[in-house]
Amino acid sequence: MDFYYMPGSAPCRAVQMTAAAVGAELNLKFLNLMAGEHMKPDFLAINPQHTIPTLVDNGFGLWESRAICTYLIEKYGKESLFPKDPKTRAIINQRLYFDMGTLYQKFADYYYPQLFAKAPADPEKFKAMETAMGFFNTFLEGNKYAAGNDLTVADICLVATISTYDAAGFDLSKFPNVAKWFELCKKTVPGYAINQAGVDEFKKFFN
Ligand SMILES: N[C@@H](CCC(=O)N[C@@H](CS)C(=O)NCC(=O)O)C(=O)O
């Protein structure tokens, strides 16, 4: 399977951890966004939305990290990471959509203008980020992992996001459930070392 990625990208790291968890081998194809490689016709023919991560499995192209993660889990039959029980799966989906639409989005809203457009920090956007983190802290109340007591794809995707917050210098100690869960994930999420290497790359944007 060809995997178009950059190591610093949080959604790419989520897919790499999932691949490690299910034993899928990815044929890594580095795509340099800074050089505009994602806008070249060859890549646009695969993914007209020009985003990474993008997976190509025997001619089948797929993007959106969480869709790729669940595809890999289904394909490799690692059901414990995405159980079929409707309520369990519904909670996992809720966490995944929260991660994409709220938690990571608030990070992007606050940090991206500063990182990529040299804009000043916006305190309102910082508050929105803290509110989102507060929600995640509440979800973790009484739960070992993001969607209950077992490690699932929700943890894999959320740890890619949280490690990105951490790398940006966001203080997680104010959110004790998140801080504790993060430490657990560092030890138990398969392929976490790959995530860490990517986070180290991402940190370079802050220098
Ligand atoms: N929700 C998407 C986000 C993908 C995304 O925005 N990726 C960024 C890199 S981290 C990208 O490809 N940006 C280039 C572009 O949008 O043109 C996912 O989880 O896969």
XYZ file of N, CA, C and O and ligand atoms in Angstrom:
848
model
N 0.838 -1.195 0.000
C 0.000 0.000 0.000
C 0.871 1.243 0.000
O 1.745 1.378 0.865
N 0.631 2.127 -0.937
C 1.384 3.385 -0.964
C 0.768 4.363 0.033
O -0.459 4.501 0.104
N 1.639 5.027 0.753
C 1.169 5.953 1.783
C 1.862 7.310 1.604
O 3.062 7.431 1.817
N 1.086 8.291 1.183
C 1.613 9.645 0.973
C 1.515 10.397 2.300
O 0.430 10.488 2.892
N 2.638 10.951 2.739
C 2.682 11.490 4.099
C 3.813 12.491 4.277
O 4.688 12.642 3.407
N 3.765 13.148 5.428
C 4.930 13.856 5.971
C 5.010 13.464 7.439
O 3.964 13.385 8.116
N 6.215 13.237 7.969
C 6.314 12.729 9.340
C 5.740 13.672 10.403
O 5.215 13.223 11.407
N 5.825 14.994 10.179
C 5.352 15.935 11.192
C 3.836 16.040 11.277
O 3.297 16.544 12.265
N 3.152 15.578 10.259
C 1.687 15.748 10.172
C 0.952 14.822 11.154
O 1.110 13.589 11.115
N 0.116 15.418 12.024
C -0.595 14.622 13.041
C -1.489 13.544 12.407
O -1.436 12.385 12.825
N -2.328 13.882 11.408
C -3.166 12.816 10.851
C -2.360 11.705 10.194
O -2.777 10.535 10.215
N -1.200 12.034 9.632
C -0.350 10.985 9.045
C 0.181 10.065 10.143
O 0.232 8.836 9.983
N 0.527 10.666 11.282
C 1.051 9.864 12.400
C -0.018 8.908 12.925
O 0.282 7.787 13.335
N -1.273 9.360 12.942
C -2.360 8.474 13.410
C -2.440 7.228 12.518
O -2.604 6.113 13.009
N -2.316 7.424 11.223
C -2.376 6.278 10.301
C -1.164 5.361 10.508
O -1.302 4.126 10.519
N 0.004 5.956 10.704
C 1.196 5.122 10.888
C 1.096 4.271 12.163
O 1.504 3.106 12.170
N 0.541 4.866 13.230
C 0.358 4.084 14.465
C -0.658 2.972 14.244
O -0.471 1.847 14.714
N -1.731 3.283 13.517
C -2.748 2.253 13.243
C -2.138 1.121 12.414
O -2.390 -0.057 12.684
N -1.342 1.486 11.422
C -0.696 0.454 10.588
C 0.174 -0.436 11.464
O 0.166 -1.674 11.322
N 0.896 0.171 12.406
C 1.732 -0.617 13.323
C 0.854 -1.536 14.172
O 1.190 -2.701 14.402
N -0.301 -1.021 14.596
C -1.189 -1.806 15.468
C -1.779 -3.016 14.757
O -2.016 -4.048 15.381
N -2.038 -2.887 13.449
C -2.684 -4.002 12.732
C -1.679 -4.846 11.934
O -2.039 -5.867 11.366
N -0.435 -4.394 11.898
C 0.585 -5.138 11.158
C 0.546 -4.884 9.660
O 0.948 -5.747 8.875
N 0.066 -3.695 9.249
C 0.033 -3.360 7.820
C 1.359 -2.719 7.411
O 1.874 -1.871 8.141
N 1.864 -3.125 6.275
C 3.105 -2.518 5.805
C 2.779 -1.357 4.863
O 2.015 -1.536 3.904
N 3.335 -0.198 5.150
C 3.079 0.982 4.312
C 4.310 1.262 3.467
O 5.436 1.291 3.990
N 4.062 1.473 2.195
C 5.153 1.888 1.315
C 5.205 3.423 1.376
O 4.388 4.112 0.760
N 6.129 3.957 2.175
C 6.138 5.387 2.495
C 6.523 6.237 1.294
O 7.562 6.018 0.671
N 5.667 7.202 0.973
C 5.955 8.127 -0.121
C 5.893 9.542 0.438
O 4.802 10.084 0.628
N 7.061 10.076 0.743
C 7.148 11.420 1.318
C 6.610 12.442 0.306
O 7.022 12.461 -0.853
N 5.683 13.275 0.771
C 5.116 14.302 -0.111
C 5.405 15.658 0.520
O 4.914 15.946 1.625
N 6.202 16.442 -0.151
C 6.647 17.714 0.444
C 5.617 18.823 0.177
O 5.582 19.409 -0.904
N 4.797 19.092 1.203
C 3.763 20.131 1.054
C 4.393 21.501 0.846
O 3.865 22.328 0.107
N 5.530 21.728 1.548
C 6.183 23.043 1.455
C 6.640 23.331 0.008
O 6.702 24.474 -0.421
N 6.955 22.248 -0.711
C 7.389 22.400 -2.108
C 6.192 22.307 -3.068
O 6.374 22.297 -4.287
N 4.985 22.182 -2.521
C 3.775 22.166 -3.357
C 3.547 20.856 -4.096
O 2.780 20.813 -5.074
N 4.184 19.773 -3.627
C 4.043 18.500 -4.358
C 2.608 17.980 -4.356
O 2.227 17.212 -5.243
N 1.821 18.421 -3.355
C 0.424 17.946 -3.264
C -0.460 18.579 -4.341
O -1.586 18.142 -4.543
N 0.046 19.621 -5.023
C -0.758 20.285 -6.055
C -0.383 19.815 -7.474
O -0.915 20.317 -8.457
N 0.517 18.845 -7.547
C 0.929 18.352 -8.873
C -0.144 17.421 -9.442
O -0.805 16.703 -8.690
N -0.318 17.424 -10.764
C -1.399 16.638 -11.387
C -1.415 15.169 -10.977
O -2.494 14.607 -10.760
N -0.245 14.545 -10.835
C -0.217 13.115 -10.480
C -0.896 12.860 -9.147
O -1.644 11.891 -8.983
N -0.632 13.763 -8.177
C -1.231 13.560 -6.851
C -2.701 13.962 -6.860
O -3.537 13.292 -6.248
N -3.023 15.031 -7.585
C -4.432 15.467 -7.663
C -5.310 14.402 -8.320
O -6.497 14.287 -8.002
N -4.700 13.596 -9.189
C -5.463 12.512 -9.827
C -5.840 11.447 -8.799
O -6.862 10.765 -8.942
N -5.025 11.335 -7.752
C -5.329 10.367 -6.680
C -6.283 10.989 -5.670
O -7.275 10.396 -5.270
N -5.949 12.208 -5.243
C -6.729 12.892 -4.210
C -6.977 14.340 -4.621
O -6.140 15.213 -4.384
N -8.145 14.592 -5.229
C -8.439 15.955 -5.700
C -8.510 16.968 -4.557
O -8.435 18.174 -4.795
N -8.618 16.477 -3.325
C -8.667 17.387 -2.159
C -7.245 17.762 -1.717
O -7.066 18.560 -0.788
N -6.253 17.147 -2.321
C -4.811 17.387 -2.103
C -4.350 17.414 -0.638
O -3.552 18.258 -0.244
N -4.864 16.461 0.134
C -4.436 16.366 1.534
C -3.629 15.094 1.771
O -3.818 14.084 1.082
N -2.767 15.175 2.757
C -2.149 13.977 3.318
C -2.688 13.825 4.735
O -3.029 14.860 5.356
N -2.819 12.599 5.216
C -2.454 11.324 4.607
C -3.385 10.894 3.474
O -4.575 11.154 3.523
N -2.762 10.193 2.506
C -3.525 9.529 1.444
C -2.951 8.127 1.269
O -1.725 7.955 1.226
N -3.860 7.159 1.198
C -3.461 5.761 1.044
C -3.900 5.285 -0.342
O -4.987 5.662 -0.796
N -3.062 4.495 -0.985
C -3.499 3.839 -2.224
C -3.266 2.342 -2.062
O -2.120 1.889 -1.977
N -4.372 1.612 -1.963
C -4.315 0.173 -1.746
C -4.733 -0.516 -3.034
O -5.930 -0.612 -3.338
N -3.744 -0.969 -3.785
C -4.030 -1.690 -5.020
C -5.006 -0.915 -5.922
O -6.022 -1.440 -6.367
N -4.719 0.376 -6.104
C -5.552 1.218 -6.968
C -6.696 1.927 -6.252
O -7.340 2.813 -6.822
N -6.965 1.514 -5.029
C -8.055 2.143 -4.254
C -7.466 3.299 -3.438
O -6.662 3.081 -2.522
N -7.858 4.525 -3.783
C -7.326 5.708 -3.096
C -8.248 6.139 -1.972
O -9.486 6.151 -2.137
N -7.665 6.494 -0.828
C -8.476 6.909 0.315
C -7.738 7.986 1.092
O -6.526 7.882 1.310
N -8.467 9.032 1.490
C -7.897 10.049 2.352
C -8.848 10.321 3.498
O -9.899 9.696 3.570
N -8.489 11.242 4.380
C -9.096 11.461 5.704
C -8.546 10.392 6.651
O -8.911 9.209 6.563
N -7.689 10.856 7.559
C -6.939 9.913 8.401
C -7.823 8.914 9.145
O -7.513 7.717 9.201
N -8.931 9.394 9.708
C -9.747 8.487 10.534
C -10.435 7.432 9.673
O -10.633 6.291 10.109
N -10.788 7.811 8.446
C -11.351 6.834 7.499
C -10.285 5.805 7.122
O -10.576 4.602 6.993
N -9.061 6.261 6.950
C -7.970 5.327 6.606
C -7.729 4.372 7.780
O -7.576 3.160 7.602
N -7.700 4.930 8.996
C -7.431 4.092 10.180
C -8.475 2.986 10.310
O -8.138 1.820 10.511
N -9.750 3.345 10.175
C -10.792 2.325 10.358
C -10.772 1.326 9.183
O -11.024 0.136 9.369
N -10.417 1.802 8.003
C -10.274 0.891 6.855
C -9.195 -0.164 7.132
O -9.398 -1.365 6.915
N -8.054 0.293 7.641
C -6.952 -0.647 7.919
C -7.356 -1.661 8.983
O -7.044 -2.850 8.882
N -8.069 -1.176 9.999
C -8.500 -2.073 11.082
C -9.461 -3.135 10.552
O -9.334 -4.317 10.858
N -10.406 -2.700 9.717
C -11.386 -3.654 9.141
C -10.663 -4.629 8.208
O -10.898 -5.831 8.235
N -9.777 -4.084 7.392
C -9.096 -4.926 6.401
C -8.238 -5.996 7.074
O -8.174 -7.124 6.618
N -7.570 -5.610 8.162
C -6.666 -6.543 8.832
C -7.345 -7.294 9.981
O -6.695 -8.039 10.703
N -8.655 -7.055 10.156
C -9.425 -7.834 11.134
C -9.010 -7.643 12.577
O -9.092 -8.580 13.373
N -8.561 -6.429 12.921
C -8.150 -6.180 14.315
C -9.335 -5.541 15.050
O -9.321 -4.358 15.395
N -10.361 -6.381 15.292
C -11.649 -5.849 15.731
C -11.606 -5.138 17.077
O -12.398 -4.212 17.333
N -10.681 -5.529 17.953
C -10.656 -4.911 19.292
C -10.424 -3.400 19.211
O -10.831 -2.652 20.097
N -9.794 -2.956 18.126
C -9.518 -1.514 18.002
C -10.737 -0.732 17.517
O -10.770 0.506 17.622
N -11.732 -1.435 16.956
C -12.944 -0.787 16.441
C -14.087 -1.804 16.524
O -14.567 -2.293 15.490
N -14.513 -2.129 17.763
C -15.497 -3.201 17.943
C -16.799 -2.929 17.199
O -17.193 -1.776 17.020
N -17.452 -4.028 16.809
C -18.675 -3.891 16.012
C -19.912 -3.593 16.865
O -20.932 -3.151 16.350
N -19.850 -3.847 18.168
C -20.995 -3.558 19.040
C -21.451 -2.109 18.802
O -20.653 -1.174 18.895
N -22.763 -1.927 18.468
C -23.213 -0.592 18.021
C -22.916 0.538 18.993
O -22.481 1.618 18.574
N -23.148 0.306 20.295
C -22.925 1.409 21.238
C -21.436 1.703 21.417
O -21.028 2.860 21.483
N -20.649 0.666 21.501
C -19.200 0.862 21.643
C -18.666 1.631 20.434
O -17.914 2.599 20.564
N -19.108 1.185 19.245
C -18.644 1.840 18.015
C -19.142 3.288 17.947
O -18.425 4.185 17.484
N -20.366 3.513 18.427
C -20.916 4.879 18.402
C -20.075 5.816 19.265
O -19.796 6.960 18.873
N -19.654 5.337 20.429
C -18.815 6.173 21.303
C -17.456 6.450 20.639
O -16.950 7.578 20.650
N -16.906 5.408 20.035
C -15.616 5.598 19.338
C -15.782 6.626 18.218
O -14.965 7.545 18.074
N -16.855 6.494 17.440
C -17.093 7.467 16.361
C -17.261 8.874 16.913
O -16.755 9.841 16.337
N -17.979 8.978 18.022
C -18.146 10.313 18.629
C -16.784 10.917 18.950
O -16.531 12.093 18.673
N -15.902 10.105 19.539
C -14.555 10.609 19.897
C -13.775 11.003 18.634
O -13.060 12.002 18.620
N -13.924 10.176 17.581
C -13.186 10.483 16.340
C -13.673 11.794 15.716
O -12.871 12.621 15.272
N -15.003 11.982 15.704
C -15.531 13.216 15.112
C -15.192 14.423 15.983
O -14.906 15.516 15.473
N -15.207 14.208 17.299
C -14.797 15.275 18.218
C -13.330 15.651 17.960
O -12.966 16.829 17.917
N -12.515 14.641 17.776
C -11.087 14.886 17.521
C -10.912 15.721 16.254
O -10.209 16.734 16.242
N -11.610 15.308 15.185
C -11.436 16.010 13.907
C -12.088 17.394 13.909
O -11.468 18.385 13.524
N -13.344 17.445 14.370
C -14.099 18.692 14.197
C -13.894 19.718 15.285
O -14.118 20.913 15.058
N -13.462 19.273 16.466
C -13.332 20.197 17.584
C -11.896 20.280 18.096
O -11.264 21.342 18.019
N -11.389 19.164 18.618
C -10.095 19.259 19.317
C -8.954 19.678 18.382
O -8.237 20.629 18.656
N -8.805 18.952 17.261
C -7.718 19.349 16.346
C -8.038 20.679 15.669
O -7.141 21.519 15.444
N -9.319 20.896 15.382
C -9.705 22.137 14.693
C -9.342 23.373 15.516
O -8.842 24.375 14.985
N -9.574 23.302 16.834
C -9.261 24.451 17.697
C -7.749 24.688 17.767
O -7.286 25.828 17.874
N -6.999 23.592 17.701
C -5.535 23.719 17.649
C -5.127 24.463 16.383
O -4.347 25.416 16.414
N -5.687 24.024 15.268
C -5.353 24.650 13.979
C -5.779 26.121 13.967
O -5.034 26.991 13.498
N -6.962 26.403 14.514
C -7.460 27.791 14.512
C -6.515 28.715 15.283
O -6.315 29.872 14.900
N -5.949 28.211 16.365
C -5.081 29.055 17.193
C -3.643 29.108 16.654
O -3.083 30.196 16.488
N -3.070 27.935 16.371
C -1.628 27.908 16.063
C -1.297 28.166 14.592
O -0.258 28.772 14.301
N -2.137 27.683 13.666
C -1.739 27.785 12.257
C -1.497 29.233 11.792
O -0.497 29.486 11.106
N -2.381 30.197 12.160
C -2.099 31.565 11.695
C -0.754 32.090 12.217
O -0.058 32.830 11.523
N -0.393 31.662 13.425
C 0.891 32.104 13.987
C 2.067 31.425 13.283
O 3.075 32.053 12.981
N 1.875 30.109 13.017
C 2.980 29.341 12.422
C 3.189 29.659 10.949
O 4.317 29.775 10.481
N 2.068 29.775 10.225
C 2.189 29.843 8.764
C 1.894 31.216 8.179
O 2.112 31.440 6.999
N 1.383 32.160 9.011
C 1.111 33.505 8.476
C 1.677 34.591 9.387
O 1.355 35.767 9.216
N 2.476 34.148 10.376
C 3.124 35.097 11.301
C 2.119 36.061 11.936
O 2.420 37.223 12.197
N 0.900 35.583 12.143
C -0.147 36.407 12.766
C 0.053 36.402 14.292
O 0.641 35.466 14.833
N -0.444 37.431 14.984
C -0.336 37.430 16.446
C -1.284 36.412 17.080
O -2.286 36.032 16.470
N -0.957 35.991 18.309
C -1.805 35.026 19.015
C -3.154 35.668 19.322
O -3.217 36.846 19.686
N -4.237 34.896 19.178
C -5.581 35.402 19.456
C -6.083 34.752 20.763
O -6.355 33.544 20.787
N -6.216 35.539 21.853
C -6.606 34.967 23.148
C -7.956 34.266 23.119
O -8.161 33.284 23.836
N -8.883 34.721 22.280
C -10.191 34.057 22.186
C -10.028 32.629 21.637
O -10.694 31.704 22.081
N -9.132 32.509 20.670
C -8.906 31.183 20.087
C -8.174 30.272 21.075
O -8.365 29.059 21.063
N -7.360 30.887 21.936
C -6.699 30.091 22.970
C -7.755 29.532 23.925
O -7.718 28.359 24.303
N -8.713 30.393 24.292
C -9.792 29.964 25.206
C -10.602 28.823 24.586
O -10.989 27.874 25.274
N -10.861 28.929 23.296
C -11.642 27.872 22.607
C -10.886 26.538 22.654
O -11.486 25.469 22.797
N -9.552 26.629 22.563
C -8.722 25.429 22.643
C -8.828 24.821 24.041
O -8.953 23.602 24.200
N -8.811 25.670 25.046
C -8.914 25.178 26.433
C -10.299 24.559 26.686
O -10.401 23.566 27.402
N -11.320 25.164 26.108
C -12.671 24.607 26.262
C -12.726 23.204 25.662
O -13.262 22.267 26.272
N -12.162 23.062 24.468
C -12.162 21.749 23.807
C -11.397 20.729 24.654
O -11.854 19.590 24.831
N -10.259 21.145 25.191
C -9.457 20.219 26.016
C -10.235 19.847 27.279
O -10.159 18.712 27.758
N -10.991 20.813 27.808
C -11.838 20.546 28.981
C -12.882 19.475 28.673
O -13.167 18.614 29.506
N -13.446 19.524 27.466
C -14.418 18.487 27.078
C -13.742 17.111 27.098
O -14.286 16.146 27.633
N -12.563 17.042 26.510
C -11.871 15.740 26.462
C -11.561 15.265 27.883
O -11.721 14.082 28.207
N -11.155 16.196 28.743
C -10.876 15.842 30.138
C -12.119 15.231 30.793
O -12.026 14.250 31.521
N -13.280 15.795 30.491
C -14.545 15.276 31.041
C -14.868 13.894 30.473
O -15.281 12.995 31.204
N -14.668 13.711 29.176
C -14.950 12.397 28.568
C -14.137 11.291 29.252
O -14.553 10.139 29.296
N -12.948 11.658 29.719
C -12.049 10.643 30.292
C -12.380 10.307 31.746
O -11.830 9.349 32.298
N -13.286 11.080 32.338
C -13.673 10.851 33.736
C -14.131 9.400 33.915
O -15.067 8.968 33.237
N -13.468 8.652 34.778
C -13.877 7.266 35.053
C -13.523 6.276 33.946
O -13.894 5.104 34.021
N -12.846 6.734 32.895
C -12.434 5.850 31.798
C -10.915 5.780 31.727
O -10.246 6.802 31.858
N -10.432 4.568 31.482
C -8.983 4.423 31.324
C -8.545 4.986 29.962
O -7.549 5.693 29.840
N -9.325 4.634 28.944
C -9.011 5.083 27.585
C -10.122 6.013 27.065
O -11.132 6.211 27.734
N -9.925 6.536 25.881
C -10.817 7.580 25.352
C -12.273 7.128 25.215
O -13.183 7.928 25.387
N -12.488 5.839 24.909
C -13.863 5.375 24.688
C -14.236 4.261 25.669
O -15.083 3.431 25.360
N -13.591 4.225 26.816
C -13.917 3.189 27.805
C -12.656 2.622 28.415
O -11.656 3.333 28.554
N -12.691 1.328 28.718
C -11.533 0.749 29.410
C -10.538 0.059 28.496
O -9.522 -0.453 28.966
N -10.827 0.054 27.205
C -9.918 -0.608 26.267
C -9.361 0.374 25.238
O -10.032 1.333 24.854
N -8.167 0.075 24.814
C -7.516 0.910 23.792
C -8.204 0.697 22.443
O -8.402 -0.446 22.021
N -8.575 1.774 21.807
C -9.231 1.678 20.491
C -8.607 2.696 19.531
O -7.725 3.479 19.911
N -9.159 2.698 18.330
C -8.696 3.647 17.308
C -8.875 5.098 17.777
O -8.139 5.995 17.349
N -9.832 5.326 18.679
C -10.020 6.694 19.193
C -8.761 7.169 19.925
O -8.348 8.329 19.776
N -8.142 6.259 20.680
C -6.916 6.650 21.387
C -5.786 6.941 20.398
O -5.017 7.877 20.584
N -5.709 6.129 19.367
C -4.629 6.309 18.393
C -4.743 7.680 17.729
O -3.759 8.420 17.614
N -5.967 8.034 17.311
C -6.145 9.331 16.631
C -5.987 10.484 17.621
O -5.335 11.496 17.316
N -6.567 10.328 18.809
C -6.483 11.425 19.781
C -5.064 11.634 20.295
O -4.667 12.774 20.568
N -4.280 10.561 20.390
C -2.913 10.767 20.908
C -2.051 11.501 19.868
O -1.119 12.222 20.237
N -2.376 11.333 18.595
C -1.657 12.120 17.572
C -1.949 13.608 17.790
O -1.056 14.467 17.699
N -3.199 13.927 18.113
C -3.586 15.323 18.365
C -2.965 15.853 19.657
O -2.361 16.938 19.674
N -3.111 15.084 20.727
C -2.629 15.569 22.032
C -1.113 15.731 22.037
O -0.579 16.697 22.599
N -0.395 14.825 21.389
C 1.063 14.968 21.345
C 1.450 16.213 20.548
O 2.505 16.813 20.777
N 0.579 16.624 19.644
C 0.829 17.841 18.867
C 0.606 19.077 19.746
O 1.407 20.027 19.709
N -0.464 19.056 20.526
C -0.678 20.142 21.505
C 0.548 20.247 22.424
O 1.061 21.343 22.697
N 0.965 19.080 22.935
C 2.088 19.047 23.872
C 3.352 19.634 23.219
O 4.061 20.441 23.832
N 3.586 19.258 21.968
C 4.777 19.750 21.258
C 4.725 21.265 21.059
O 5.765 21.935 21.006
N 3.502 21.800 20.984
C 3.359 23.251 20.792
C 3.538 24.018 22.108
O 3.507 25.252 22.111
N 3.673 23.276 23.199
C 3.882 23.930 24.498
C 2.593 24.157 25.276
O 2.601 24.845 26.309
N 1.481 23.576 24.804
C 0.206 23.708 25.517
C 0.314 22.947 26.845
O 0.755 21.797 26.869
N -0.104 23.600 27.942
C 0.062 23.020 29.275
C -1.052 22.008 29.583
O -2.183 22.399 29.882
N -0.703 20.735 29.517
C -1.706 19.678 29.756
C -1.948 19.441 31.239
O -2.921 18.778 31.611
N -1.069 19.976 32.105
C -1.196 19.671 33.541
C -2.489 20.235 34.133
O -2.954 19.776 35.168
N -3.087 21.220 33.432
C -4.368 21.765 33.900
C -5.532 20.811 33.619
O -6.661 21.067 34.026
N -5.266 19.761 32.874
C -6.289 18.788 32.475
C -5.809 17.403 32.921
O -5.277 16.626 32.129
N -5.960 17.105 34.236
C -5.300 15.932 34.808
C -5.690 14.599 34.172
O -4.831 13.715 34.032
N -6.959 14.454 33.773
C -7.349 13.169 33.141
C -6.630 13.004 31.797
O -6.205 11.906 31.435
N -6.509 14.119 31.082
C -5.825 14.058 29.779
C -4.341 13.742 29.986
O -3.774 12.886 29.293
N -3.740 14.412 30.977
C -2.298 14.211 31.222
C -2.021 12.745 31.590
O -1.058 12.138 31.083
N -2.895 12.164 32.421
C -2.709 10.766 32.848
C -2.911 9.808 31.662
O -2.129 8.879 31.443
N -3.962 10.066 30.893
C -4.250 9.237 29.709
C -3.095 9.316 28.699
O -2.698 8.315 28.096
N -2.544 10.517 28.540
C -1.445 10.720 27.581
C -0.237 9.854 27.982
O 0.369 9.186 27.127
N 0.078 9.842 29.273
C 1.208 9.024 29.746
C 0.941 7.546 29.468
O 1.841 6.815 29.048
N -0.316 7.100 29.694
C -0.672 5.702 29.440
C -0.528 5.379 27.948
O 0.019 4.337 27.570
N -1.018 6.277 27.109
C -0.945 6.041 25.656
C 0.497 5.967 25.163
O 0.820 5.160 24.283
N 1.353 6.810 25.738
C 2.759 6.772 25.306
C 3.341 5.372 25.494
O 4.185 4.931 24.725
N 2.855 4.682 26.540
C 3.395 3.343 26.839
C 2.645 2.240 26.111
O 3.207 1.170 25.884
N 1.394 2.468 25.745
C 0.580 1.336 25.265
C 0.097 1.436 23.813
O -0.361 0.427 23.269
N 0.150 2.610 23.221
C -0.298 2.694 21.811
C 0.799 2.104 20.919
O 1.951 2.548 20.981
N 0.436 1.087 20.110
C 1.443 0.484 19.231
C 2.045 1.532 18.286
O 1.324 2.406 17.796
N 3.332 1.440 18.075
C 3.982 2.365 17.140
C 4.127 3.785 17.678
O 4.347 4.717 16.896
N 4.024 3.955 18.986
C 4.114 5.328 19.503
C 5.471 5.976 19.158
O 5.554 7.189 18.985
N 6.506 5.155 19.041
C 7.839 5.700 18.716
C 7.811 6.418 17.358
O 8.499 7.430 17.177
N 7.000 5.912 16.430
C 6.884 6.562 15.112
C 6.259 7.936 15.303
O 6.682 8.936 14.712
N 5.228 7.984 16.159
C 4.562 9.260 16.437
C 5.565 10.247 17.032
O 5.625 11.419 16.635
N 6.365 9.751 17.991
C 7.324 10.637 18.664
C 8.319 11.227 17.660
O 8.639 12.421 17.718
N 8.794 10.394 16.737
C 9.755 10.878 15.732
C 9.104 11.979 14.881
O 9.731 12.996 14.560
N 7.832 11.804 14.548
C 7.116 12.810 13.762
C 6.882 14.086 14.550
O 6.976 15.198 14.010
N 6.561 13.928 15.836
C 6.357 15.093 16.703
C 7.649 15.917 16.755
O 7.617 17.151 16.705
N 8.778 15.224 16.820
C 10.064 15.935 16.855
C 10.250 16.761 15.575
O 10.781 17.868 15.614
N 9.801 16.220 14.459
C 9.848 16.976 13.188
C 8.918 18.197 13.264
O 9.278 19.303 12.866
N 7.712 17.970 13.784
C 6.715 19.042 13.869
C 7.236 20.205 14.718
O 6.988 21.378 14.410
N 7.973 19.854 15.797
C 8.484 20.885 16.715
C 9.362 21.909 15.994
O 9.474 23.047 16.429
N 9.984 21.465 14.898
C 10.885 22.371 14.158
C 10.148 23.597 13.634
O 10.741 24.648 13.429
N 8.807 23.464 13.425
C 8.028 24.619 12.955
C 7.998 25.733 14.002
O 7.701 26.879 13.697
N 8.249 25.347 15.256
C 8.164 26.345 16.324
C 9.498 27.062 16.548
O 9.589 27.929 17.401
N 10.541 26.659 15.807
C 11.857 27.315 16.001
C 12.019 28.526 15.085
O 11.416 28.627 14.073
N -9.001 15.918 8.307
C -7.882 15.567 7.476
C -6.846 16.672 7.525
C -5.796 16.472 6.459
C -4.936 17.718 6.295
O -5.425 18.855 6.349
N -3.647 17.501 6.059
C -2.752 18.605 5.833
C -1.381 18.269 6.371
S -1.404 17.940 8.091
C -2.638 18.826 4.330
O -2.559 17.895 3.579
N -2.641 20.097 3.886
C -2.492 20.433 2.510
C -3.751 20.941 1.877
O -4.821 20.918 2.531
O -3.676 21.380 0.728
C -7.290 14.225 7.942
O -7.443 13.907 9.126
O -6.720 13.503 7.128
